[in-house]
Amino acid sequence: RDLVRSRGLGDVYKRQIMHMADALVSPAVAGVAAVVSVSLLVVAAKKIRKESSDSSVVPLMGVMGAFIFAAQMINFTIPGTGSSGHIVGGILLGAILGPWAALLTLASVLVVQCLIFADGGLMALGCNILNMGVVSTLIAYPLVFKPIMGHGTSTWRMIVASITASVVGLELGAVLVTLETELSGVTALPTGDFLALMTSIHLFIGIGEGLATAAVLYFVLRYKPSLLECRAEAGAGHRGHYGKAAIVFISIALLLGVAFTWIASSNPDGLEWSIENLTGSSELTGGVGSKVADTLAGVQSTTSLLPDYDSTWSGIIGCLVVVAIVWVVASLLGRHQSVGSKA
């Protein structure tokens, strides 16, 4: 299966939720989404460099990025639908890192998935960052999760906040996928039916993600509450000692990275499931032929060393690459911050 050269949907979505292939978007729509996403990432970098006096957030970004990468590989079955889903991770990252660091971390995960594993199209990368990263970390987390959660330690508030924010984030992402597909005009998918299927299946996936997010945050709240952003903001703790928590998260990430091929559901995810229900097939080959699309497809075919996670070691390799990339970015930010402080 050559996912990059065909630019079809095929099995692109077997492992990941809402990753758009190039066959769904036009260069114009992809370009606008890329400009918006890159602009927000630049703002995120400036925010982290300027506002992050808490130095422990920087290394936590690498560890949590690896954890999210591994967690995204484990699809869970949605009973009675024939579909599957997994966490996107924006709410979890936001709760531990804060929204801007969460966006930069999740974007790094998406870049690694795209370039190394050919997961989602390179031309559509801006759309994927917008649909999954921006809506979850900059909208659902600060506007839904934080107001519900507050600065308390109530388990029920945390569960409600996690589920509600996860559902909102995935539903907004599903709407954006439908809108970007419609505006691109490169498929014959009926917009109303596509939107209905996308929002309905992602409602259930969002509930699943919310429960998984709440479970992880419950563990953090009980054993290392100072890691939570809301607790740090309330002055209830500091993030200076995170070593044990980091070891736990990276250990779980590596374990999931090894086990994903045996425990992940083989059912299609929400996007592929929606397309199959409309067309009878997950294949949507073609897309808009253009020099930009062809050039980017060629670049991706060169960089995708493990397309479709086609190796037992894909999880481990992905975790290590995510850690390396996030730490390099974070180190550069820290270096600029140090230079600015001396000046």
Short mmCIF file of C-alpha atoms in Angstrom, two decimals, residues 54-312:
data_model
loop_
_atom_site.label_atom_id
_atom_site.label_comp_id
_atom_site.label_asym_id
_atom_site.label_seq_id
_atom_site.Cartn_x
_atom_site.Cartn_y
_atom_site.Cartn_z
CA ASP A 54 8.38 27.14 35.20
CA SER A 55 11.34 25.35 33.64
CA SER A 56 9.88 21.89 34.29
CA VAL A 57 7.24 22.38 31.58
CA VAL A 58 9.92 22.17 28.87
CA PRO A 59 11.14 18.59 29.50
CA LEU A 60 7.60 17.50 30.32
CA MET A 61 6.64 18.44 26.77
CA GLY A 62 8.90 15.73 25.36
CA VAL A 63 7.72 13.04 27.77
CA MET A 64 4.04 13.87 27.28
CA GLY A 65 4.49 14.07 23.52
CA ALA A 66 5.82 10.51 23.50
CA PHE A 67 2.97 9.38 25.74
CA ILE A 68 0.34 10.90 23.43
CA PHE A 69 2.00 9.44 20.34
CA ALA A 70 1.86 5.97 21.87
CA ALA A 71 -1.67 6.41 23.24
CA GLN A 72 -2.96 7.49 19.82
CA MET A 73 -1.84 4.17 18.38
CA ILE A 74 -4.28 2.23 20.57
CA ASN A 75 -7.69 2.25 18.92
CA PHE A 76 -10.65 1.24 21.07
CA THR A 77 -13.79 -0.31 19.56
CA ILE A 78 -17.02 1.70 19.56
CA PRO A 79 -19.62 -0.99 20.41
CA GLY A 80 -22.40 -1.54 17.92
CA THR A 81 -20.93 0.69 15.21
CA GLY A 82 -18.11 -1.24 13.57
CA SER A 83 -15.90 1.80 14.14
CA SER A 84 -13.05 2.60 16.51
CA GLY A 85 -11.38 5.61 18.07
CA HIS A 86 -8.61 6.74 20.37
CA ILE A 87 -7.57 9.81 22.25
CA VAL A 88 -6.36 12.88 20.40
CA GLY A 89 -4.67 14.07 23.58
CA GLY A 90 -5.19 17.82 23.45
CA ILE A 91 -7.22 18.00 26.67
CA LEU A 92 -4.75 15.82 28.55
CA LEU A 93 -1.79 17.82 27.30
CA GLY A 94 -3.53 21.10 28.12
CA ALA A 95 -4.28 19.97 31.68
CA ILE A 96 -0.62 19.18 32.33
CA LEU A 97 1.32 21.58 30.10
CA GLY A 98 -1.06 24.48 29.56
CA PRO A 99 -2.69 25.32 26.19
CA TRP A 100 0.24 26.79 24.27
CA ALA A 101 2.80 24.16 25.25
CA ALA A 102 0.13 21.54 24.57
CA LEU A 103 -0.42 22.87 21.04
CA LEU A 104 3.30 22.83 20.24
CA THR A 105 3.64 19.31 21.64
CA LEU A 106 0.62 17.89 19.81
CA ALA A 107 1.71 19.58 16.56
CA SER A 108 5.12 17.89 16.92
CA VAL A 109 3.36 14.52 17.26
CA LEU A 110 1.32 15.19 14.12
CA VAL A 111 4.41 16.22 12.16
CA VAL A 112 6.22 13.01 13.11
CA GLN A 113 3.17 10.92 12.19
CA CYS A 114 2.95 12.65 8.82
CA LEU A 115 6.61 12.68 7.81
CA ILE A 116 7.86 9.39 9.25
CA PHE A 117 4.74 7.22 9.08
CA ALA A 118 2.82 8.80 6.16
CA ASP A 119 -0.16 9.25 8.47
CA GLY A 120 -2.24 11.96 6.81
CA GLY A 121 -1.16 13.95 3.78
CA LEU A 122 1.69 16.43 3.92
CA MET A 123 -0.37 18.99 2.01
CA ALA A 124 -3.19 18.43 4.54
CA LEU A 125 -0.89 18.74 7.57
CA GLY A 126 -2.08 22.27 8.35
CA CYS A 127 -5.67 21.02 8.35
CA ASN A 128 -4.79 18.18 10.71
CA ILE A 129 -3.00 20.50 13.15
CA LEU A 130 -5.98 22.85 13.06
CA ASN A 131 -8.64 20.11 13.37
CA MET A 132 -6.97 18.18 16.17
CA GLY A 133 -4.41 20.42 17.82
CA VAL A 134 -5.88 23.91 17.77
CA VAL A 135 -9.52 23.05 18.56
CA SER A 136 -8.60 20.82 21.50
CA THR A 137 -5.80 22.83 23.12
CA LEU A 138 -6.87 26.43 22.40
CA ILE A 139 -10.67 26.05 22.39
CA ALA A 140 -11.95 22.96 24.20
CA TYR A 141 -9.37 22.99 26.98
CA PRO A 142 -9.43 26.67 28.08
CA LEU A 143 -13.10 27.34 27.31
CA VAL A 144 -14.66 24.07 28.47
CA PHE A 145 -12.32 21.97 30.62
CA LYS A 146 -10.86 24.72 32.82
CA PRO A 147 -14.14 26.43 33.77
CA ILE A 148 -15.71 23.08 34.72
CA MET A 149 -12.65 21.73 36.54
CA GLY A 150 -11.71 24.93 38.36
CA HIS A 151 -8.89 24.66 40.90
CA GLY A 152 -10.46 21.92 42.98
CA THR A 153 -9.77 18.21 43.33
CA SER A 154 -13.26 16.82 42.79
CA THR A 155 -13.14 13.54 40.89
CA TRP A 156 -16.62 14.05 39.44
CA ARG A 157 -15.78 17.55 38.19
CA MET A 158 -12.68 16.13 36.53
CA ILE A 159 -14.67 13.35 34.84
CA VAL A 160 -17.36 15.77 33.62
CA ALA A 161 -14.74 18.28 32.46
CA SER A 162 -12.73 15.62 30.61
CA ILE A 163 -15.72 14.08 28.82
CA THR A 164 -17.37 17.40 27.94
CA ALA A 165 -14.16 19.00 26.66
CA SER A 166 -13.19 15.89 24.69
CA VAL A 167 -16.61 15.71 23.03
CA VAL A 168 -16.53 19.44 22.19
CA GLY A 169 -13.02 19.17 20.76
CA LEU A 170 -13.80 16.16 18.58
CA GLU A 171 -17.13 17.55 17.41
CA LEU A 172 -15.48 20.82 16.37
CA GLY A 173 -12.79 18.84 14.59
CA ALA A 174 -15.40 16.74 12.79
CA VAL A 175 -17.20 19.90 11.65
CA LEU A 176 -13.92 21.37 10.37
CA VAL A 177 -13.08 18.20 8.44
CA THR A 178 -16.48 18.34 6.75
CA LEU A 179 -16.16 22.07 6.05
CA GLU A 180 -12.65 21.77 4.61
CA THR A 181 -13.77 18.86 2.41
CA GLU A 182 -16.78 20.82 1.16
CA LEU A 183 -14.79 24.00 0.49
CA SER A 184 -12.15 22.02 -1.39
CA GLY A 185 -14.74 20.55 -3.76
CA VAL A 186 -12.54 17.61 -4.77
CA THR A 187 -14.89 14.83 -3.65
CA ALA A 188 -18.53 14.01 -4.27
CA LEU A 189 -19.34 13.37 -0.61
CA PRO A 190 -22.80 14.77 0.29
CA THR A 191 -22.07 17.44 2.87
CA GLY A 192 -25.15 17.00 5.06
CA ASP A 193 -24.85 13.24 5.32
CA PHE A 194 -21.08 13.43 5.80
CA LEU A 195 -21.50 15.96 8.63
CA ALA A 196 -24.21 13.86 10.31
CA LEU A 197 -22.07 10.73 10.25
CA MET A 198 -18.91 12.52 11.37
CA THR A 199 -20.54 14.29 14.31
CA SER A 200 -22.50 11.26 15.46
CA ILE A 201 -19.59 8.81 15.51
CA HIS A 202 -17.22 11.36 17.05
CA LEU A 203 -19.69 11.95 19.85
CA PHE A 204 -19.09 8.37 21.00
CA ILE A 205 -15.37 8.59 20.33
CA GLY A 206 -15.26 11.80 22.37
CA ILE A 207 -16.91 10.05 25.32
CA GLY A 208 -14.28 7.31 25.08
CA GLU A 209 -11.48 9.86 24.93
CA GLY A 210 -12.99 11.74 27.86
CA LEU A 211 -13.05 8.61 30.03
CA ALA A 212 -9.44 7.78 29.10
CA THR A 213 -8.36 11.37 29.78
CA ALA A 214 -10.14 11.37 33.15
CA ALA A 215 -8.43 8.11 34.11
CA VAL A 216 -4.97 9.53 33.43
CA LEU A 217 -5.75 12.81 35.16
CA TYR A 218 -7.15 10.94 38.17
CA PHE A 219 -3.81 9.17 38.49
CA VAL A 220 -1.95 12.49 38.22
CA LEU A 221 -4.30 14.20 40.67
CA ARG A 222 -3.80 11.49 43.28
CA TYR A 223 -0.06 10.95 42.96
CA LYS A 224 1.38 14.20 41.55
CA PRO A 225 -1.28 16.96 41.63
CA SER A 226 1.34 19.69 41.21
CA LEU A 227 1.71 18.59 37.57
CA LEU A 228 -1.77 19.87 36.74
CA GLU A 229 -1.79 23.36 35.28
CA CYS A 230 -4.90 24.41 37.21
CA ARG A 231 -3.28 23.42 40.52
CA ALA A 232 -0.08 25.29 39.65
CA GLU A 233 -2.08 28.40 38.74
CA ALA A 234 -3.90 28.22 42.06
CA GLY A 235 -0.61 28.12 43.92
CA ALA A 236 -1.36 24.62 45.19
CA GLY A 237 1.98 23.27 44.17
CA HIS A 238 5.03 23.68 41.96
CA ARG A 239 6.41 21.59 39.12
CA GLY A 240 9.98 21.37 40.28
CA HIS A 241 10.06 17.61 40.93
CA TYR A 242 8.57 15.59 38.11
CA GLY A 243 11.17 12.84 37.65
CA LYS A 244 9.08 9.91 38.90
CA ALA A 245 6.02 11.02 36.95
CA ALA A 246 8.13 11.40 33.79
CA ILE A 247 9.52 7.90 34.22
CA VAL A 248 6.00 6.51 34.63
CA PHE A 249 4.69 8.29 31.52
CA ILE A 250 7.65 7.35 29.33
CA SER A 251 7.51 3.74 30.54
CA ILE A 252 3.81 3.48 29.68
CA ALA A 253 4.51 5.11 26.31
CA LEU A 254 7.20 2.55 25.47
CA LEU A 255 4.97 -0.30 26.65
CA LEU A 256 2.10 0.89 24.46
CA GLY A 257 4.53 1.39 21.59
CA VAL A 258 5.49 -2.28 21.76
CA ALA A 259 1.99 -3.63 22.36
CA PHE A 260 -0.06 -1.53 19.89
CA THR A 261 -0.04 -4.12 17.09
CA TRP A 262 -1.65 -6.70 19.37
CA ILE A 263 -4.18 -4.66 21.36
CA ALA A 264 -5.39 -1.99 18.92
CA SER A 265 -8.78 -2.43 17.27
CA SER A 266 -8.73 -3.21 13.54
CA ASN A 267 -12.06 -1.42 12.95
CA PRO A 268 -11.98 1.74 10.81
CA ASP A 269 -11.87 5.01 12.69
CA GLY A 270 -14.53 7.71 12.59
CA LEU A 271 -13.48 9.39 9.35
CA GLU A 272 -12.97 6.19 7.39
CA TRP A 273 -16.20 4.75 8.84
CA SER A 274 -18.14 7.83 7.71
CA ILE A 275 -16.77 7.61 4.17
CA GLU A 276 -17.47 3.87 3.96
CA ASN A 277 -21.08 4.45 5.01
CA LEU A 278 -21.52 7.03 2.24
CA THR A 279 -19.64 5.40 -0.61
CA GLY A 280 -19.41 1.73 0.29
CA SER A 281 -15.62 1.96 0.24
CA SER A 282 -12.89 3.72 2.17
CA GLU A 283 -11.06 4.44 -1.09
CA LEU A 284 -11.17 8.03 -2.34
CA THR A 285 -8.30 8.14 -4.77
CA GLY A 286 -7.25 11.07 -6.83
CA GLY A 287 -7.75 14.51 -5.39
CA VAL A 288 -6.61 17.67 -7.10
CA GLY A 289 -3.62 17.20 -9.34
CA SER A 290 -1.23 20.11 -8.94
CA LYS A 291 2.48 20.77 -8.79
CA VAL A 292 2.18 21.61 -5.11
CA ALA A 293 0.36 18.37 -4.28
CA ASP A 294 2.74 16.27 -6.39
CA THR A 295 5.82 17.93 -4.92
CA LEU A 296 4.67 17.48 -1.34
CA ALA A 297 3.65 13.88 -2.04
CA GLY A 298 7.16 13.27 -3.34
CA VAL A 299 8.69 14.81 -0.24
CA GLN A 300 6.51 12.66 2.00
CA SER A 301 7.36 9.50 0.08
CA THR A 302 11.03 10.27 0.76
CA THR A 303 10.67 11.02 4.48
CA SER A 304 8.17 8.27 5.35
CA LEU A 305 10.58 5.57 6.45
CA LEU A 306 7.83 3.48 8.09
CA PRO A 307 4.61 4.13 6.12
CA ASP A 308 1.43 2.88 7.80
CA TYR A 309 3.44 1.99 10.95
CA ASP A 310 4.61 -1.07 9.05
CA SER A 311 7.04 -2.30 11.68
CA THR A 312 6.87 -3.90 15.11
#
